[in-house]
mmCIF file of C-alpha atoms and ligand atoms in Angstrom:
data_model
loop_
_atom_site.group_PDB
_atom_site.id
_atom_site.type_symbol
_atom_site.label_atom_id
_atom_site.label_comp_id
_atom_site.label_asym_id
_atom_site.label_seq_id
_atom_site.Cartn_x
_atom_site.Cartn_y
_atom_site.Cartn_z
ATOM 1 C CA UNK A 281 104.117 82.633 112.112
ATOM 2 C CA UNK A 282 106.173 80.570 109.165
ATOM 3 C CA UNK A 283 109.606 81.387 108.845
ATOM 4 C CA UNK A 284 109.235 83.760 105.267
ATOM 5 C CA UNK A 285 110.966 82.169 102.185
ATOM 6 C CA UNK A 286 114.474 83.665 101.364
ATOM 7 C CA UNK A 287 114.612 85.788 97.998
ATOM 8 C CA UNK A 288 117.575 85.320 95.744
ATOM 9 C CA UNK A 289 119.685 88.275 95.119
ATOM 10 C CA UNK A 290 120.107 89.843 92.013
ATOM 11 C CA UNK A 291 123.095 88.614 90.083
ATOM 12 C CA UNK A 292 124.639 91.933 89.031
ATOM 13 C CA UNK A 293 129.179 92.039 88.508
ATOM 14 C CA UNK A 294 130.019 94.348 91.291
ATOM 15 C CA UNK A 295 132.686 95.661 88.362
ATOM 16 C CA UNK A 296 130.187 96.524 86.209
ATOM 17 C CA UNK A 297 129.101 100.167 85.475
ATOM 18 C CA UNK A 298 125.859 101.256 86.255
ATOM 19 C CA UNK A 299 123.227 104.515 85.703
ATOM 20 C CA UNK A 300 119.564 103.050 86.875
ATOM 21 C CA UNK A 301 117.164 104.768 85.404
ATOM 22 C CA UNK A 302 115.207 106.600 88.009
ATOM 23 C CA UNK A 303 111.282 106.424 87.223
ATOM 24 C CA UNK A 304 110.435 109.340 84.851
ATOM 25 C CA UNK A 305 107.270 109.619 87.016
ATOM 26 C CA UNK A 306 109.220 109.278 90.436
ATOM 27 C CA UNK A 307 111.644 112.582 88.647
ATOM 28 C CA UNK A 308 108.608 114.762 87.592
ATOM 29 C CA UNK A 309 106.828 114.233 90.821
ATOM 30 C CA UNK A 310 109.901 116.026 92.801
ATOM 31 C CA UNK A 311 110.047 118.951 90.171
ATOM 32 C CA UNK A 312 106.171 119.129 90.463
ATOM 33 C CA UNK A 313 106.034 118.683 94.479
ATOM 34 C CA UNK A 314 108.747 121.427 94.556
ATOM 35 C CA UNK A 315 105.921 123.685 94.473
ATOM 36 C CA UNK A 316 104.966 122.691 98.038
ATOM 37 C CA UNK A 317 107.682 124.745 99.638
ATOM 38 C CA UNK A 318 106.387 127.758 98.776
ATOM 39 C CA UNK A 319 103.020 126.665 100.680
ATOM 40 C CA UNK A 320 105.093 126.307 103.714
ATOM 41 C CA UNK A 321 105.522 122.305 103.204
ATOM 42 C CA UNK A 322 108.936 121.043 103.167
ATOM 43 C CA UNK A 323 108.304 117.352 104.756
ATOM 44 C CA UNK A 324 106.700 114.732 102.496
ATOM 45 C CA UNK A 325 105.904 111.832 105.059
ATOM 46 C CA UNK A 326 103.957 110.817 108.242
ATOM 47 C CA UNK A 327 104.147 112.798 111.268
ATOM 48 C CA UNK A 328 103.925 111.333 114.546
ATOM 49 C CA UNK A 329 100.869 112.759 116.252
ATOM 50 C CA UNK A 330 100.516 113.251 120.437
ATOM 51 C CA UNK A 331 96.678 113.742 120.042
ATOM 52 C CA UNK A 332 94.197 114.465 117.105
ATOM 53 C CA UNK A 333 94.645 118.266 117.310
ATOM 54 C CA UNK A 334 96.465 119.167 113.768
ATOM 55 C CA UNK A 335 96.556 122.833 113.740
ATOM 56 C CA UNK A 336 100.696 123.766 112.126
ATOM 57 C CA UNK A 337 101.719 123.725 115.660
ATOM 58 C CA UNK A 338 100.787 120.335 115.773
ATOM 59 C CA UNK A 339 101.857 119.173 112.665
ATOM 60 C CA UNK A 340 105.632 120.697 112.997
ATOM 61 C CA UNK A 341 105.682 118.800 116.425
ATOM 62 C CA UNK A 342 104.245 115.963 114.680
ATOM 63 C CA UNK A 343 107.340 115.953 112.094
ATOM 64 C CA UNK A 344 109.718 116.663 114.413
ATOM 65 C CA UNK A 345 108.445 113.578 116.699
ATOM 66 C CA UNK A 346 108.928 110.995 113.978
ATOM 67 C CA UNK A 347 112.512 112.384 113.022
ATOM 68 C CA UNK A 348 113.630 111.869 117.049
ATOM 69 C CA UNK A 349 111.832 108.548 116.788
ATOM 70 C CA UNK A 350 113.547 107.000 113.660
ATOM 71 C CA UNK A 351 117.179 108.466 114.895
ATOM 72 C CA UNK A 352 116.213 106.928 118.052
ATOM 73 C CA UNK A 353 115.060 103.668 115.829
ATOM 74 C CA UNK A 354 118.867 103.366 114.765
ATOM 75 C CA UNK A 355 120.428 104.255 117.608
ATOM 76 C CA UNK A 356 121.670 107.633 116.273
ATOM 77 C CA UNK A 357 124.218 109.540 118.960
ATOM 78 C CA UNK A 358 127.487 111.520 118.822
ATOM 79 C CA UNK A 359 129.308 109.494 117.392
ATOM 80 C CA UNK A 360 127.092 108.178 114.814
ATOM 81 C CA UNK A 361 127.181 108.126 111.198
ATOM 82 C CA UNK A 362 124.095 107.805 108.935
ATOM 83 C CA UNK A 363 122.439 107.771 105.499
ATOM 84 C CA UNK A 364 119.244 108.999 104.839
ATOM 85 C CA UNK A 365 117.920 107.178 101.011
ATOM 86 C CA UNK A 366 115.495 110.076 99.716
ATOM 87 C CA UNK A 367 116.349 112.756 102.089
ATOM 88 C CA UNK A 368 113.873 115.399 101.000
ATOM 89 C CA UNK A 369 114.451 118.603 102.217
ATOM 90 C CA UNK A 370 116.472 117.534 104.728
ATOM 91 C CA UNK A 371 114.683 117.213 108.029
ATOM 92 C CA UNK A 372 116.171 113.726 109.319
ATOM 93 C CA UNK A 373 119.620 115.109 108.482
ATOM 94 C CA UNK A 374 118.826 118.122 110.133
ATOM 95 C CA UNK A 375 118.025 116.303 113.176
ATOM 96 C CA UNK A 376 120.738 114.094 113.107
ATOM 97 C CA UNK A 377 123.141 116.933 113.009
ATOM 98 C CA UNK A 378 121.816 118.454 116.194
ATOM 99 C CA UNK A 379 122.507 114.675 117.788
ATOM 100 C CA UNK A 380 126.215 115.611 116.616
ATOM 101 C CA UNK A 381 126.383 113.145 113.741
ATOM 102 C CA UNK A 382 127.393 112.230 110.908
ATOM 103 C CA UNK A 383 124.463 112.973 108.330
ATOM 104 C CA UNK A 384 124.280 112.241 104.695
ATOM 105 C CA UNK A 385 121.324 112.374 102.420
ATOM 106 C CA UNK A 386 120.610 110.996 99.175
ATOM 107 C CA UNK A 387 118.106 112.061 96.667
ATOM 108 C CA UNK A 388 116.555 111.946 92.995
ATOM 109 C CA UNK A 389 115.297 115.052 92.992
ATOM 110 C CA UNK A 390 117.525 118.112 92.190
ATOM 111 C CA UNK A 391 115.448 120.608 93.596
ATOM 112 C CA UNK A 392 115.990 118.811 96.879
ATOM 113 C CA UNK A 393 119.770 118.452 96.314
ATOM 114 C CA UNK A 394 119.785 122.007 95.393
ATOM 115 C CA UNK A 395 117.994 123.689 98.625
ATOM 116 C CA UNK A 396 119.711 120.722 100.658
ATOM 117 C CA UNK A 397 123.236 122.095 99.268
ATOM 118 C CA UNK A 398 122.107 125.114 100.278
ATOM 119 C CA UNK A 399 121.872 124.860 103.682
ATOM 120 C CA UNK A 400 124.894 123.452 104.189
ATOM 121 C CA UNK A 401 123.465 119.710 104.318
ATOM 122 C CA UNK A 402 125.933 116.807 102.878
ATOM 123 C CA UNK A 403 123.672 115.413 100.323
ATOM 124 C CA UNK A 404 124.149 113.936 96.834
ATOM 125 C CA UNK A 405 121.972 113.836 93.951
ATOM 126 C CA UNK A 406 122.068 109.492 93.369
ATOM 127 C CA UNK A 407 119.860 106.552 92.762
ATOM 128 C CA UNK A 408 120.646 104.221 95.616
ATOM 129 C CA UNK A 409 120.685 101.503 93.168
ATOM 130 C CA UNK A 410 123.859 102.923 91.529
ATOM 131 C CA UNK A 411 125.659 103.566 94.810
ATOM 132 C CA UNK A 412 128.188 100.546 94.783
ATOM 133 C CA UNK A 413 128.550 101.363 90.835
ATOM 134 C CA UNK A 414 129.983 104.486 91.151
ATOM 135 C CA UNK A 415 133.180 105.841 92.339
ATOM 136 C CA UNK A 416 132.245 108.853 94.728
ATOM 137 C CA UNK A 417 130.684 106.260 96.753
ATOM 138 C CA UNK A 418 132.814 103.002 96.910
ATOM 139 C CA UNK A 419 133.849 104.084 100.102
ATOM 140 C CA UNK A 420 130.441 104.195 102.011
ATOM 141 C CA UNK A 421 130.767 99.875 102.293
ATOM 142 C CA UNK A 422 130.173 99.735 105.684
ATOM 143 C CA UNK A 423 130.553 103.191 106.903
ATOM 144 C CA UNK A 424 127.148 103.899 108.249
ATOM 145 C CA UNK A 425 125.715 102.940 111.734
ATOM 146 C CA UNK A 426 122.360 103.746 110.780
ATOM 147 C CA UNK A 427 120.264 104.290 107.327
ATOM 148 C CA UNK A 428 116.778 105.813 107.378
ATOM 149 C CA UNK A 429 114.718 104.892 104.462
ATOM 150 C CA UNK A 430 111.394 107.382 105.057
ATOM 151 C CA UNK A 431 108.858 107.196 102.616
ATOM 152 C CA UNK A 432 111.569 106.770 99.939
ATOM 153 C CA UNK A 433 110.266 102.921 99.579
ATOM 154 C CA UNK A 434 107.110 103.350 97.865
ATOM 155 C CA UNK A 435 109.130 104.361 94.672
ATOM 156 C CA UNK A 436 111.789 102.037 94.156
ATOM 157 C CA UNK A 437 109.095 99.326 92.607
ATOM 158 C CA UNK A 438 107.049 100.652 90.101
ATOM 159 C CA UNK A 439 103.489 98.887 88.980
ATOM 160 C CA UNK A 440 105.489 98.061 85.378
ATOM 161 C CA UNK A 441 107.924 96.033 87.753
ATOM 162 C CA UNK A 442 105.315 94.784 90.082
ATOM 163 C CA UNK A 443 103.472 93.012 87.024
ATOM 164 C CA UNK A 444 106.601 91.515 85.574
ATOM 165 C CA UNK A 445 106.959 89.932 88.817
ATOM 166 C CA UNK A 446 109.798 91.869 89.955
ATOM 167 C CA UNK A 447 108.719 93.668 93.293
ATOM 168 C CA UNK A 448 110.459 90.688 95.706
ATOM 169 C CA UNK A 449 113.695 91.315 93.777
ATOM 170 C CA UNK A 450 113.850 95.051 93.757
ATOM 171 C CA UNK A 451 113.307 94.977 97.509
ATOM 172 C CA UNK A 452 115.608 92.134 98.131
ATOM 173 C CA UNK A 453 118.330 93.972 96.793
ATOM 174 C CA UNK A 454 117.692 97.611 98.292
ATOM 175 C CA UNK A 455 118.273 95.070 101.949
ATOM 176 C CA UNK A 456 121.359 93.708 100.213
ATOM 177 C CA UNK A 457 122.708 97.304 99.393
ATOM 178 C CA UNK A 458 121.754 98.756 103.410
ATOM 179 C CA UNK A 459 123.685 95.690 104.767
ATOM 180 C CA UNK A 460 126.522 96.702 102.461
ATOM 181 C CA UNK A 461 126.063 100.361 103.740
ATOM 182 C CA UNK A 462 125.854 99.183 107.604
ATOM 183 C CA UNK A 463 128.770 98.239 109.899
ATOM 184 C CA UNK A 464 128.374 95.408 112.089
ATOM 185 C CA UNK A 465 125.647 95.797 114.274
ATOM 186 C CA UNK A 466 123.925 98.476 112.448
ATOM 187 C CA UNK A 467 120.601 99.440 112.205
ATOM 188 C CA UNK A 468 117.880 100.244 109.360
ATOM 189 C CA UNK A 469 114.712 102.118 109.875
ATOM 190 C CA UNK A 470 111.911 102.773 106.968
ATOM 191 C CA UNK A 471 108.362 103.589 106.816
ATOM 192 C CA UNK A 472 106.700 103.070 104.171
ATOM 193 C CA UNK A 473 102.739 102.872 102.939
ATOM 194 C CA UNK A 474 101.579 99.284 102.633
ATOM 195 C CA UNK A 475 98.458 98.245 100.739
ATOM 196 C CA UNK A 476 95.911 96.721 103.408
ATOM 197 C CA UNK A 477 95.760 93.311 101.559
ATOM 198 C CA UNK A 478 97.380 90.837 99.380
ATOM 199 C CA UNK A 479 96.317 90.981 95.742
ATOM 200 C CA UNK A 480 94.554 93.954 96.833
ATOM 201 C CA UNK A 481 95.614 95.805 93.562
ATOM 202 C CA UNK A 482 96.507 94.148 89.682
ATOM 203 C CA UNK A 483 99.257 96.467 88.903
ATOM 204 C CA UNK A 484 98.549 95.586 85.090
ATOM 205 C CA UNK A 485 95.735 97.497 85.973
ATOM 206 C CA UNK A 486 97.173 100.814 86.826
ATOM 207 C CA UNK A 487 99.867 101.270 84.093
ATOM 208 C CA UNK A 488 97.337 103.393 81.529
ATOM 209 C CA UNK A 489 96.156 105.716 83.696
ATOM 210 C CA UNK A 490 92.991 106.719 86.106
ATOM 211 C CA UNK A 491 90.796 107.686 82.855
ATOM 212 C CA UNK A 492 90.345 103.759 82.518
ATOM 213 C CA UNK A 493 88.439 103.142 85.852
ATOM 214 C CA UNK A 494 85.092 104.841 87.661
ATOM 215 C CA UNK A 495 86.233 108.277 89.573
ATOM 216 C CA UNK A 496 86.259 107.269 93.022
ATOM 217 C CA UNK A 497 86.768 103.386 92.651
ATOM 218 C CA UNK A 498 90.056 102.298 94.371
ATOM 219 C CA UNK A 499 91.746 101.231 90.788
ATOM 220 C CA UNK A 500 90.768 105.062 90.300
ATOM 221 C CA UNK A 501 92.840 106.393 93.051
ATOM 222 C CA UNK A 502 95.676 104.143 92.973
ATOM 223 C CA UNK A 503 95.919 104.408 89.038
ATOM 224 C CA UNK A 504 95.990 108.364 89.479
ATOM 225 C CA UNK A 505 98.808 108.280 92.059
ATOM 226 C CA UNK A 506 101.070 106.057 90.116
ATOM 227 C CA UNK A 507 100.469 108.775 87.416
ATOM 228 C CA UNK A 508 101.815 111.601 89.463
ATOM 229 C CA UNK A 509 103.825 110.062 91.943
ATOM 230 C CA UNK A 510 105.249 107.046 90.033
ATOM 231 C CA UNK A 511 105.520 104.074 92.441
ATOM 232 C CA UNK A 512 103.719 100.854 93.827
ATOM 233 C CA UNK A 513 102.990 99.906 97.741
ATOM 234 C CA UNK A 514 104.569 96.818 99.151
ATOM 235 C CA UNK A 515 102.416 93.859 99.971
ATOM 236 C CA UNK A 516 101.732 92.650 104.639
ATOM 237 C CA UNK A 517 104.862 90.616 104.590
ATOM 238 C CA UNK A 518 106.343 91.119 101.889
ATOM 239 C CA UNK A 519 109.082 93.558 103.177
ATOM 240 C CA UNK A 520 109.851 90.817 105.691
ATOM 241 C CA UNK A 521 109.598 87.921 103.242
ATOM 242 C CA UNK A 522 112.356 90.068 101.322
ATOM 243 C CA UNK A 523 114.838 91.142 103.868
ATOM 244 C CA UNK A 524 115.037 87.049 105.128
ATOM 245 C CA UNK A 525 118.947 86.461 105.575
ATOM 246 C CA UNK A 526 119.756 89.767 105.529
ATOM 247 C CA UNK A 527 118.023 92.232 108.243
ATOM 248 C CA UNK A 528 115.927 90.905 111.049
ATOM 249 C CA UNK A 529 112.469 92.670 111.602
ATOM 250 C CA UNK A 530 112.906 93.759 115.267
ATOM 251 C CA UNK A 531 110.120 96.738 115.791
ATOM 252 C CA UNK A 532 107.086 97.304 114.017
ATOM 253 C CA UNK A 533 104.743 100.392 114.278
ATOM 254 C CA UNK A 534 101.495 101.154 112.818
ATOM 255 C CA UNK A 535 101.605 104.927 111.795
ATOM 256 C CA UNK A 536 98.330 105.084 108.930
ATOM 257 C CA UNK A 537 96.374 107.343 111.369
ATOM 258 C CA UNK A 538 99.086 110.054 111.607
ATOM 259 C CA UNK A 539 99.428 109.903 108.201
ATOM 260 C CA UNK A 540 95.898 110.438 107.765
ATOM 261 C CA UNK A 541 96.017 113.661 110.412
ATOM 262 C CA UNK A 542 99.302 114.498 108.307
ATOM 263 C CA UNK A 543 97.944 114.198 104.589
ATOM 264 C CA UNK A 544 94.737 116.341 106.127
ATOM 265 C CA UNK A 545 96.970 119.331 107.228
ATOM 266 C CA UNK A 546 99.185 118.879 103.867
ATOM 267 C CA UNK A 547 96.186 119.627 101.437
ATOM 268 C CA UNK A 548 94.502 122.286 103.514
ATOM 269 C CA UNK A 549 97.827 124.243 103.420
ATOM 270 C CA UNK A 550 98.647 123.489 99.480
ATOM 271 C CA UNK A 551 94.405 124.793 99.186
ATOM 272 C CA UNK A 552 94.416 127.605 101.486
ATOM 273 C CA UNK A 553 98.529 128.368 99.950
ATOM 274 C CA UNK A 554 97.480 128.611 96.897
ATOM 275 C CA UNK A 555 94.023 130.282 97.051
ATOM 276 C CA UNK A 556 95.000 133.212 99.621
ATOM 277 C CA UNK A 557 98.626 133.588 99.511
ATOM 278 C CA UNK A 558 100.569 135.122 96.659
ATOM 279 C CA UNK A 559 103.974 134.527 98.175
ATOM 280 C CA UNK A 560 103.181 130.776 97.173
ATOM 281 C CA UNK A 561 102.575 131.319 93.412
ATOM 282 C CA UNK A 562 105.450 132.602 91.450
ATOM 283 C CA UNK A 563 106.991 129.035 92.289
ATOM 284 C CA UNK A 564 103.893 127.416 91.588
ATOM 285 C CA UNK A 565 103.642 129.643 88.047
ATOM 286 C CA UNK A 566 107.225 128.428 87.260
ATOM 287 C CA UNK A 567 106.228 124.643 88.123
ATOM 288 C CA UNK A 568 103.673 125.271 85.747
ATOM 289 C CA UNK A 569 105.402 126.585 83.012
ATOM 290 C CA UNK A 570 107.845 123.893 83.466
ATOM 291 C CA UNK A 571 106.067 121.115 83.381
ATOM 292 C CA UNK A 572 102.525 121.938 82.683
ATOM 293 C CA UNK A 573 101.204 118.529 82.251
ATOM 294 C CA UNK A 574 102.866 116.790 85.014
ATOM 295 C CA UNK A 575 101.467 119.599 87.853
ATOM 296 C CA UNK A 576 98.101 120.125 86.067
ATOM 297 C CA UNK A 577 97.728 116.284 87.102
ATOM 298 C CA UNK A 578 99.419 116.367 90.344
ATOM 299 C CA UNK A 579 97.233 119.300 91.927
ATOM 300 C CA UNK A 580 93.831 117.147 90.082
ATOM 301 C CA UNK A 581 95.178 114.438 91.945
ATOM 302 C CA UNK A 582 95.616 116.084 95.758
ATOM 303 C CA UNK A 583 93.161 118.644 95.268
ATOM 304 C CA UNK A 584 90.451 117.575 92.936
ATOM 305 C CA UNK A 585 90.085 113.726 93.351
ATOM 306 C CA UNK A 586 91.927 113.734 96.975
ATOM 307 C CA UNK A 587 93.641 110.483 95.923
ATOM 308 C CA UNK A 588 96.100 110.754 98.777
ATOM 309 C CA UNK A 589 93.824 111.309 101.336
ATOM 310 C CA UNK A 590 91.746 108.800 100.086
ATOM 311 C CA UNK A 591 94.292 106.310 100.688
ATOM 312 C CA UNK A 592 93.962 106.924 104.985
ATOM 313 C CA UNK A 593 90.653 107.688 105.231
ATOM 314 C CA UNK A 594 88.370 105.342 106.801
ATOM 315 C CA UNK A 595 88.260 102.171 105.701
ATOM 316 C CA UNK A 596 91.739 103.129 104.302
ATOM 317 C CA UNK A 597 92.744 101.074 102.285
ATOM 318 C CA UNK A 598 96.666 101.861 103.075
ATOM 319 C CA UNK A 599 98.650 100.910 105.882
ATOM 320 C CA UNK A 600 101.578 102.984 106.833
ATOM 321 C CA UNK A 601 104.019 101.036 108.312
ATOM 322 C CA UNK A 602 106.963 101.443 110.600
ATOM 323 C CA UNK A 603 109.707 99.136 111.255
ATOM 324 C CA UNK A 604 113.493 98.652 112.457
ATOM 325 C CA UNK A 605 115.202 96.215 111.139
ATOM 326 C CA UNK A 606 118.516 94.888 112.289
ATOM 327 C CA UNK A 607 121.819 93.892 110.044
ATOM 328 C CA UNK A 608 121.544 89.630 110.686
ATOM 329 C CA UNK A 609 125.372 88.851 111.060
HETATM 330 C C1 LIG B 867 108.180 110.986 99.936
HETATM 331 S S1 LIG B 867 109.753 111.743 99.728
HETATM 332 C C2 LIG B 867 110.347 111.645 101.390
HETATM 333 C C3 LIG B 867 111.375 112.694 101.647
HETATM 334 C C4 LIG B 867 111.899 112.789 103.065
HETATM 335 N N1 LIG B 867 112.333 111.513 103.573
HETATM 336 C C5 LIG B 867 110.890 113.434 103.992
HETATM 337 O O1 LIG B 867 110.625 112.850 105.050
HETATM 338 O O2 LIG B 867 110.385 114.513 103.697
HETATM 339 C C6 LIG B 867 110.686 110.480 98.886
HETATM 340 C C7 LIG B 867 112.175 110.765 98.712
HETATM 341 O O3 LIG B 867 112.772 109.606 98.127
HETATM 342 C C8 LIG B 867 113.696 110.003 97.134
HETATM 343 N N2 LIG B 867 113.859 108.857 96.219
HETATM 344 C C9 LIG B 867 112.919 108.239 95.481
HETATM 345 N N3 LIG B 867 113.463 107.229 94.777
HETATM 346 C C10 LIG B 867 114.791 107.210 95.089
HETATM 347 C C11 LIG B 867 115.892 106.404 94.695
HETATM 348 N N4 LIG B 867 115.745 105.417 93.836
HETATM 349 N N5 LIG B 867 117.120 106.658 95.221
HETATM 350 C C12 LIG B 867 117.293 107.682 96.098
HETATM 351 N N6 LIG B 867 116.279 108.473 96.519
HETATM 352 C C13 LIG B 867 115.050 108.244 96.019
HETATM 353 C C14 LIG B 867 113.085 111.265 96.540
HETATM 354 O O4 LIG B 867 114.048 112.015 95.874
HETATM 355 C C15 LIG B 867 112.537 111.932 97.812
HETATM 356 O O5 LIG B 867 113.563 112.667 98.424
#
């Protein structure tokens, strides 16, 4: 395989103050998908299946798997100190803690900072973007052994970006800021949903919604989760291409049929949740009321048109991809 081109990083005065603007889509998606919890669903990526059987049982294993395998990914012991960008609810810290680490989580989402907080977990409510431009973090440069990017990735490019050409950039420097976060020798781990192909998707083509393209057609799908989720997939090779220079590729892992058997249990619990369980709706009713417009189109999305699921169903045309990348020195 050619050696992938280097991408320039972005020339931005490490003096200079800064408040990214976090997707608004990316922001209502969290206070939408807060409704999940009360469905029983507090873990919003791939699990990491031992068989096809995806009963809860299996699914809870299943989460709990890929949390052991991503601390194992960066080397995550007693001693250890990590970062999780877009921690959720908390699972990966929770699991580091038990290692007897270190744990810190970032989020977007204040919902997740709030119930986070709440259970005693050290997280912060930050873009990672903004972390080296703001003073309650200067001193994370090279404090962590390990940072876990899972399923965070997918929204730090959004299709706007993606047509201007920006995508290599944006990704280039989220590698520049984890070497910055990593000591010497340290380790990154992300997942993150690829699309299948190059070109596979003309992110002009998703920015004015679903309405524009035939219901079930792929532009469809992917136009309706940029709508509710607010995000756009990386390219094969592109993560690589980016991270040139800065982090070496060093495992790779296929994961799109666990998050098929994952995204399966997810909307037959939010279905069954909200159908048959009352103890799920007053927080879906106050979703609602808050932002009426935002989860009217998110449960359309997952429920209605299945536009996640459609995404790992066969032929899907997403890849979920694991890798572990390593700090080049
Ligand atoms: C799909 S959820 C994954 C959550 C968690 N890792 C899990 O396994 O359940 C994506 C997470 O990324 C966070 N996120 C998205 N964009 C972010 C950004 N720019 N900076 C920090 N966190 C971000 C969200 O707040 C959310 O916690």
């Amino acid at each position: 395989m050619a050696a992938p081109a280097a991408v320039a990083p972005l020339r931005v005065a490490p003096s200079a103050a800064r408040r990214s603007t976090t997707a608004p889509a990316v922001r209502r998606c969290y206070d939408v998908l807060d409704l999940c919890r009360g469905c029983g669903i507090t873990d919003f990526t791939d699990g990491k299946y031992a068989d096809d059987r995806n009963d809860r049982q299996a699914y809870l294993a299943a989460q709990r798997r890929q949390a052991e395998y991503l601390l194992d990914q960066v080397d995550c012991r007693a001693d250890s100190r990590v970062l999780d960008v877009g921690c959720g609810y908390g699972r990966i810290l929770r699991a580091a803690a038990e290692r007897g680490a270190r744990a810190t989580g970032i989020t977007i989402a204040p919902p997740q900072l709030a119930a986070g907080r709440a259970a005693g977990l050290d997280v912060h409510l930050v873009n990672y973007r903004d972390l080296f431009f703001d003073v309650r973090f200067t001193s994370w440069q090279h404090a962590f052994t390990g940072v876990i990017a899972n399923g965070s990735l997918e929204h730090f490019v959004q299709c706007e970006d993606a047509a201007l050409g920006l995508a290599d950039h944006v990704y280039a420097e989220f590698f520049d800021i984890c070497r910055r976060l990593l000591r010497p020798g340290g380790r990154l781990a992300t997942t993150a949903i690829h699309a299948r192909r190059i070109g596979q998707v003309n992110p002009a083509d998703l920015t004015a919604g679903p309405g524009r393209w035939p219901r079930g057609t792929l532009n469809y799908h992917a136009a309706n989760l940029h709508r509710s989720f607010g995000g756009w997939f990386p390219e094969p090779g592109q993560l690589e291409r980016c991270a040139a220079g800065r982090f070496e590729l060093i495992a790779a892992e296929d994961g799109t049929h666990d998050y098929y058997l994952t995204s399966e249990f997810w909307m037959r619990q939010i279905k069954r949740s909200l159908a048959l369980n009352p103890r799920s709706w007053p927080l879906a009713i106050r979703t609602f009321a808050r932002r009426p417009v935002a989860t009217w189109h998110m449960l359309r999305c997952l429920l209605w048109d299945e536009s996640w699921n459609y995404q790992f169903r066969d032929p899907p045309p997403a890849q979920l991809w694991r890798h572990t990348w390593a700090v080049v020195s």
